[in-house]
Short mmCIF file of C-alpha atoms in Angstrom, two decimals:
data_model
loop_
_atom_site.label_atom_id
_atom_site.label_comp_id
_atom_site.label_asym_id
_atom_site.label_seq_id
_atom_site.Cartn_x
_atom_site.Cartn_y
_atom_site.Cartn_z
CA MET R 1 32.86 -7.63 8.87
CA PHE R 2 35.80 -8.41 6.81
CA LYS R 3 38.17 -5.51 8.06
CA GLU R 4 37.23 -5.95 11.63
CA ASN R 5 37.97 -9.72 11.61
CA GLU R 6 41.07 -9.92 9.41
CA ASP R 7 43.29 -10.48 12.45
CA LYS R 8 41.42 -13.56 13.60
CA GLU R 9 42.95 -17.01 13.40
CA SER R 10 42.13 -19.74 10.95
CA GLY R 11 38.87 -21.47 12.12
CA PHE R 12 37.04 -18.33 12.73
CA ASN R 13 33.78 -18.00 10.88
CA VAL R 14 30.62 -16.05 10.38
CA ALA R 15 27.35 -16.65 8.95
CA LEU R 16 27.45 -16.52 5.05
CA SER R 17 24.27 -14.52 4.83
CA ALA R 18 25.75 -11.83 7.08
CA ALA R 19 29.06 -11.81 5.13
CA LEU R 20 27.31 -11.51 1.78
CA GLU R 21 25.75 -8.07 3.07
CA ASP R 22 29.39 -6.79 3.42
CA ILE R 23 30.76 -7.70 -0.07
CA HIS R 24 31.72 -4.58 -1.78
CA PHE R 25 29.99 -4.50 -5.29
CA ASN R 26 31.16 -1.53 -7.44
CA ASP R 27 28.78 1.45 -8.51
CA ALA R 28 27.40 -0.85 -11.31
CA GLY R 29 26.55 -3.56 -8.64
CA LEU R 30 29.43 -5.94 -9.79
CA ILE R 31 32.48 -7.65 -8.48
CA PRO R 32 35.32 -9.11 -10.35
CA ALA R 33 35.51 -12.88 -10.12
CA ILE R 34 38.63 -14.83 -11.11
CA ALA R 35 38.06 -18.43 -12.37
CA GLN R 36 40.75 -20.97 -11.60
CA GLN R 37 40.80 -24.60 -12.59
CA HIS R 38 40.59 -26.25 -9.21
CA ASP R 39 43.17 -29.07 -9.82
CA SER R 40 45.81 -27.52 -12.25
CA ASN R 41 45.49 -24.01 -10.78
CA GLU R 42 45.52 -22.41 -14.27
CA VAL R 43 43.75 -19.10 -14.35
CA LEU R 44 41.10 -19.41 -16.86
CA MET R 45 39.35 -16.09 -17.11
CA MET R 46 38.02 -13.15 -15.36
CA ALA R 47 34.39 -11.83 -15.40
CA TRP R 48 31.96 -9.88 -13.25
CA MET R 49 29.25 -11.07 -10.75
CA SER R 50 26.15 -9.30 -9.49
CA ARG R 51 24.83 -10.36 -6.18
CA GLU R 52 22.16 -12.33 -8.05
CA SER R 53 24.66 -14.21 -10.00
CA LEU R 54 26.84 -14.84 -7.06
CA GLU R 55 23.81 -16.22 -5.09
CA GLU R 56 22.62 -18.33 -8.00
CA THR R 57 26.01 -19.81 -8.34
CA LEU R 58 26.19 -20.71 -4.60
CA ALA R 59 22.77 -22.11 -4.88
CA THR R 60 23.20 -24.24 -8.03
CA GLY R 61 27.03 -25.01 -8.09
CA ARG R 62 26.97 -23.84 -11.71
CA VAL R 63 28.98 -20.74 -12.28
CA CYS R 64 26.70 -17.69 -13.24
CA TYR R 65 28.22 -14.36 -14.16
CA PHE R 66 26.70 -11.03 -15.12
CA SER R 67 27.44 -10.06 -18.75
CA ARG R 68 28.16 -6.31 -18.86
CA SER R 69 27.71 -6.29 -22.61
CA ARG R 70 24.32 -8.00 -22.48
CA GLY R 71 23.24 -6.57 -19.23
CA THR R 72 21.87 -9.92 -18.10
CA LEU R 73 22.82 -13.03 -16.04
CA TRP R 74 25.22 -15.17 -17.93
CA ARG R 75 25.08 -18.82 -17.07
CA LYS R 76 28.65 -19.88 -18.31
CA GLY R 77 28.23 -22.34 -21.03
CA GLU R 78 24.60 -21.63 -21.74
CA SER R 79 25.38 -21.17 -25.49
CA SER R 80 28.58 -23.18 -25.81
CA GLY R 81 27.94 -26.05 -23.64
CA GLN R 82 31.38 -25.42 -21.88
CA THR R 83 30.12 -25.08 -18.27
CA GLN R 84 31.97 -24.31 -15.19
CA THR R 85 31.10 -26.31 -11.97
CA LEU R 86 32.01 -24.51 -8.84
CA VAL R 87 34.36 -26.33 -6.46
CA GLU R 88 35.38 -23.55 -4.12
CA LEU R 89 34.50 -19.94 -3.60
CA ARG R 90 36.76 -17.48 -1.82
CA ILE R 91 36.61 -13.71 -0.98
CA ASP R 92 39.63 -11.53 -0.58
CA CYS R 93 40.66 -9.39 2.35
CA ASP R 94 38.84 -6.27 0.94
CA ALA R 95 35.86 -8.14 -0.03
CA ASP R 96 36.05 -6.68 -3.34
CA THR R 97 37.36 -9.72 -5.44
CA LEU R 98 36.16 -13.37 -5.76
CA LEU R 99 38.23 -16.36 -6.45
CA LEU R 100 36.25 -19.35 -7.89
CA LYS R 101 37.86 -22.51 -8.09
CA VAL R 102 36.00 -24.41 -10.83
CA ASP R 103 35.87 -27.34 -12.98
CA GLN R 104 35.86 -26.12 -16.59
CA LYS R 105 34.52 -28.37 -19.27
CA GLY R 106 36.59 -27.82 -22.34
CA PRO R 107 37.54 -24.21 -23.34
CA ALA R 108 36.76 -21.31 -21.00
CA CYS R 109 37.36 -18.66 -23.70
CA HIS R 110 34.94 -17.58 -26.28
CA THR R 111 37.59 -18.18 -28.96
CA GLY R 112 37.67 -21.91 -28.17
CA ARG R 113 41.02 -21.58 -26.22
CA ARG R 114 41.30 -23.37 -22.80
CA ASP R 115 41.83 -19.97 -21.12
CA CYS R 116 41.59 -16.32 -22.08
CA PHE R 117 45.16 -15.20 -21.40
CA PHE R 118 46.65 -16.08 -24.76
CA TRP R 119 48.57 -12.92 -25.34
CA LYS R 120 52.00 -12.77 -23.77
CA VAL R 121 54.46 -9.98 -23.59
CA ASP R 122 57.74 -11.05 -25.05
CA GLY R 123 60.29 -8.18 -25.06
CA ASP R 124 58.87 -5.46 -27.57
CA LYS R 125 56.42 -7.84 -28.95
CA LEU R 126 52.99 -9.23 -27.94
CA VAL R 127 52.80 -12.82 -28.88
CA LEU R 128 49.71 -15.02 -29.39
CA ASP R 129 50.91 -18.46 -27.87
CA LYS R 130 47.78 -20.65 -27.33
CA ASP R 131 45.68 -22.36 -29.95
CA SER R 132 41.88 -23.19 -29.84
CA LEU R 133 40.92 -26.67 -28.47
CA ILE R 134 37.61 -26.15 -30.50
CA ASP R 135 36.64 -23.92 -33.50
CA PRO R 136 34.56 -21.33 -31.99
CA ASP R 137 32.04 -21.62 -34.94
CA GLU R 138 31.52 -25.24 -33.86
CA LEU R 139 31.19 -24.15 -30.28
CA TYR R 140 28.47 -21.61 -30.74
CA ASN R 141 26.47 -23.42 -33.59
CA LYS R 142 26.28 -26.84 -32.14
CA LEU R 143 23.25 -26.23 -29.95
CA PRO R 144 19.74 -26.27 -31.62
CA MET Z 1 44.01 -5.15 -32.64
CA PHE Z 2 42.96 -7.96 -30.07
CA LYS Z 3 39.46 -8.81 -31.55
CA GLU Z 4 40.72 -8.79 -35.14
CA ASN Z 5 43.48 -11.04 -34.44
CA GLU Z 6 42.02 -13.50 -31.99
CA ASP Z 7 41.57 -16.21 -34.67
CA LYS Z 8 45.34 -16.10 -35.65
CA GLU Z 9 47.48 -19.12 -34.64
CA SER Z 10 50.21 -19.34 -31.99
CA GLY Z 11 53.35 -17.45 -32.85
CA PHE Z 12 51.41 -14.49 -34.36
CA ASN Z 13 52.78 -11.28 -32.93
CA VAL Z 14 52.43 -7.45 -32.91
CA ALA Z 15 54.59 -4.59 -31.72
CA LEU Z 16 53.96 -4.27 -27.94
CA SER Z 17 53.76 -0.60 -28.30
CA ALA Z 18 50.80 -0.80 -30.71
CA ALA Z 19 49.02 -3.32 -28.54
CA LEU Z 20 49.29 -1.18 -25.51
CA GLU Z 21 47.19 1.57 -27.34
CA ASP Z 22 44.32 -0.97 -27.56
CA ILE Z 23 44.34 -2.13 -24.06
CA HIS Z 24 41.05 -1.30 -22.52
CA PHE Z 25 41.27 0.96 -19.42
CA ASN Z 26 38.06 1.66 -17.59
CA ASP Z 27 36.61 5.05 -17.09
CA ALA Z 28 38.96 5.63 -14.16
CA GLY Z 29 41.97 4.69 -16.48
CA LEU Z 30 42.51 1.49 -14.83
CA ILE Z 31 42.61 -2.34 -15.69
CA PRO Z 32 42.38 -5.36 -13.24
CA ALA Z 33 45.63 -7.17 -12.71
CA ILE Z 34 45.60 -10.72 -11.26
CA ALA Z 35 48.90 -11.67 -9.61
CA GLN Z 36 49.76 -15.38 -9.71
CA GLN Z 37 52.78 -16.97 -8.14
CA HIS Z 38 54.73 -18.29 -11.36
CA ASP Z 39 55.80 -21.59 -10.05
CA SER Z 40 53.12 -22.88 -7.64
CA ASN Z 41 50.16 -21.12 -9.70
CA GLU Z 42 48.50 -19.89 -6.51
CA VAL Z 43 46.60 -16.67 -7.10
CA LEU Z 44 47.87 -14.15 -4.66
CA MET Z 45 45.77 -11.02 -5.19
CA MET Z 46 44.01 -8.86 -7.56
CA ALA Z 47 44.74 -5.13 -7.92
CA TRP Z 48 44.56 -2.36 -10.59
CA MET Z 49 47.00 -0.94 -13.07
CA SER Z 50 47.02 2.40 -14.81
CA ARG Z 51 48.90 2.72 -18.11
CA GLU Z 52 51.68 4.40 -16.24
CA SER Z 53 52.02 1.60 -13.61
CA LEU Z 54 51.78 -0.98 -16.36
CA GLU Z 55 54.60 0.66 -18.29
CA GLU Z 56 56.76 1.02 -15.27
CA THR Z 57 56.22 -2.62 -14.39
CA LEU Z 58 57.37 -3.67 -17.91
CA ALA Z 59 60.31 -1.37 -17.80
CA THR Z 60 61.60 -2.29 -14.32
CA GLY Z 61 60.48 -5.91 -13.89
CA ARG Z 62 59.24 -4.83 -10.38
CA VAL Z 63 55.35 -4.86 -10.12
CA CYS Z 64 53.74 -1.44 -9.66
CA TYR Z 65 49.98 -1.09 -9.29
CA PHE Z 66 47.81 2.01 -9.00
CA SER Z 67 46.26 2.43 -5.50
CA ARG Z 68 42.65 3.45 -5.79
CA SER Z 69 42.46 4.46 -2.15
CA ARG Z 70 45.65 6.59 -2.31
CA GLY Z 71 45.19 7.78 -6.01
CA THR Z 72 48.88 7.14 -6.58
CA LEU Z 73 51.29 4.56 -7.97
CA TRP Z 74 51.76 1.73 -5.74
CA ARG Z 75 55.11 -0.02 -6.00
CA LYS Z 76 54.22 -3.27 -4.37
CA GLY Z 77 56.51 -3.79 -1.25
CA GLU Z 78 57.47 -0.21 -1.07
CA SER Z 79 56.45 -0.09 2.68
CA SER Z 80 56.54 -3.77 3.54
CA GLY Z 81 59.54 -4.81 1.69
CA GLN Z 82 57.51 -7.74 0.26
CA THR Z 83 58.09 -7.12 -3.45
CA GLN Z 84 56.79 -8.86 -6.50
CA THR Z 85 59.17 -9.50 -9.33
CA LEU Z 86 57.54 -9.82 -12.75
CA VAL Z 87 58.14 -13.09 -14.56
CA GLU Z 88 55.53 -12.99 -17.32
CA LEU Z 89 52.74 -10.69 -18.19
CA ARG Z 90 49.65 -11.72 -20.20
CA ILE Z 91 46.62 -9.89 -21.60
CA ASP Z 92 43.29 -11.63 -22.00
CA CYS Z 93 41.02 -11.96 -25.12
CA ASP Z 94 39.14 -8.69 -24.45
CA ALA Z 95 42.21 -6.77 -23.54
CA ASP Z 96 40.51 -5.85 -20.14
CA THR Z 97 42.33 -7.92 -17.83
CA LEU Z 98 45.99 -8.58 -17.11
CA LEU Z 99 47.59 -11.65 -15.64
CA LEU Z 100 50.90 -11.19 -13.97
CA LYS Z 101 53.09 -14.21 -13.22
CA VAL Z 102 55.21 -12.93 -10.46
CA ASP Z 103 57.75 -14.20 -7.75
CA GLN Z 104 56.27 -12.90 -4.58
CA LYS Z 105 58.66 -12.28 -1.64
CA GLY Z 106 56.96 -13.37 1.56
CA PRO Z 107 53.32 -12.42 2.15
CA ALA Z 108 51.25 -10.66 -0.72
CA CYS Z 109 48.39 -9.63 1.58
CA HIS Z 110 48.53 -6.54 3.86
CA THR Z 111 47.39 -8.85 6.69
CA GLY Z 112 50.68 -10.87 6.49
CA ARG Z 113 49.05 -13.65 4.72
CA ARG Z 114 50.65 -15.24 1.72
CA ASP Z 115 47.61 -14.51 -0.40
CA CYS Z 116 44.29 -12.27 -0.05
CA PHE Z 117 41.83 -15.05 -0.53
CA PHE Z 118 41.66 -16.38 3.04
CA TRP Z 119 37.88 -16.28 3.41
CA LYS Z 120 36.22 -19.54 2.21
CA VAL Z 121 32.53 -20.24 1.58
CA ASP Z 122 31.69 -23.52 3.57
CA GLY Z 123 27.91 -24.39 3.40
CA ASP Z 124 26.17 -21.48 5.24
CA LYS Z 125 29.41 -20.22 6.82
CA LEU Z 126 32.27 -18.01 5.71
CA VAL Z 127 35.38 -19.43 7.23
CA LEU Z 128 38.77 -17.92 7.60
CA ASP Z 129 41.31 -20.52 6.74
CA LYS Z 130 44.70 -19.11 6.32
CA ASP Z 131 47.09 -17.51 9.07
CA SER Z 132 49.71 -14.80 8.77
CA LEU Z 133 53.22 -15.70 7.89
CA ILE Z 134 54.33 -12.44 9.45
CA ASP Z 135 52.52 -10.05 11.95
CA PRO Z 136 51.40 -7.17 9.86
CA ASP Z 137 52.64 -4.81 12.65
CA GLU Z 138 56.08 -6.01 12.04
CA LEU Z 139 55.55 -5.95 8.27
CA TYR Z 140 54.71 -2.20 8.13
CA ASN Z 141 56.88 -0.87 10.91
CA LYS Z 142 60.29 -2.40 10.15
CA LEU Z 143 61.30 0.16 7.58
CA PRO Z 144 62.85 3.32 9.00
#
C-alpha cells in the first residue's frame, strides 16, 4: 500500500484498517515510535510499539508502547503519572517508523528529565547537559 | 557508563571514546538515528547507524547511515545530492537511540518530500498530506 501510493498527491487517502495491515513490524513484532512534543517540536524519546499497543493508542488517545525489557504493554505514565496524550500519529514512507505528536505531562524520561536525549557530543567529550525536572525517586514512589 | 551516571548534574562529562564503547548496538550492529532539522525542529526521517557510520559522521560532519537494504554505508545524499550536515549529535538515556540535529539540503525523503512522515492518521483514514519538493526522477537521475 505505502510504496505503490507514494507518488500520489496530498489528499489521497486509504482506509486506516487496510493501511495497518501493511505496516512493517520487525521480527519481534515491533516498530520504532518517535515521540515529539506537538507544540514545541522537541523530540522527547523513542520507544517501540506492537500492533496491539498501536491499536490501543489510536483507540484511547493515551500513548501505549511495548516494553521490550518487561515484554508487556507499557501505558506511558502508568507508574510515574507522566502520561502522553496523542495529538497526531504519522507513518513514514517505508511504513517502518512511527512519529507520534504528543502532549507530554512533565518529564518523558525515567530519570525525571523532560526528554531522554541529555547526552551531547562536544568535541572529544560526551557532556550531560540537562537536569531533572523531578527527582525520579519522587516520580516512581508517589503512587500508592 | 550511561546508566551509572544518569543521576549526575549537567556539566558532567566523559571521554567520547569511552562512551562510544558503551553504546548499545543491536544484534545486527545497528542503532536507530532520528534526524531532526536543527532550526525548525521538524523530524525529517529515521534511519540506522553502524559504529563505522557513526564514527564517520562524527569525523566528517556529513551524515552517514548504514543501509539495511544494501548492507553498506550510506552517505546521505550520495546519489541525490541532498546531503545532511551534522549540527549536533545526542545519545539517549539507555544509549540505544541517537538524535541527530542536522541541516538538511532540500528533501530528506527518497520521494522528494521534505520529510518521510507524510502519512497521517485522520479518523478511520490514513491521509497523504505532503507533496514533493522535487520530482524523485529528477533527484536520482541528475548526477552523471
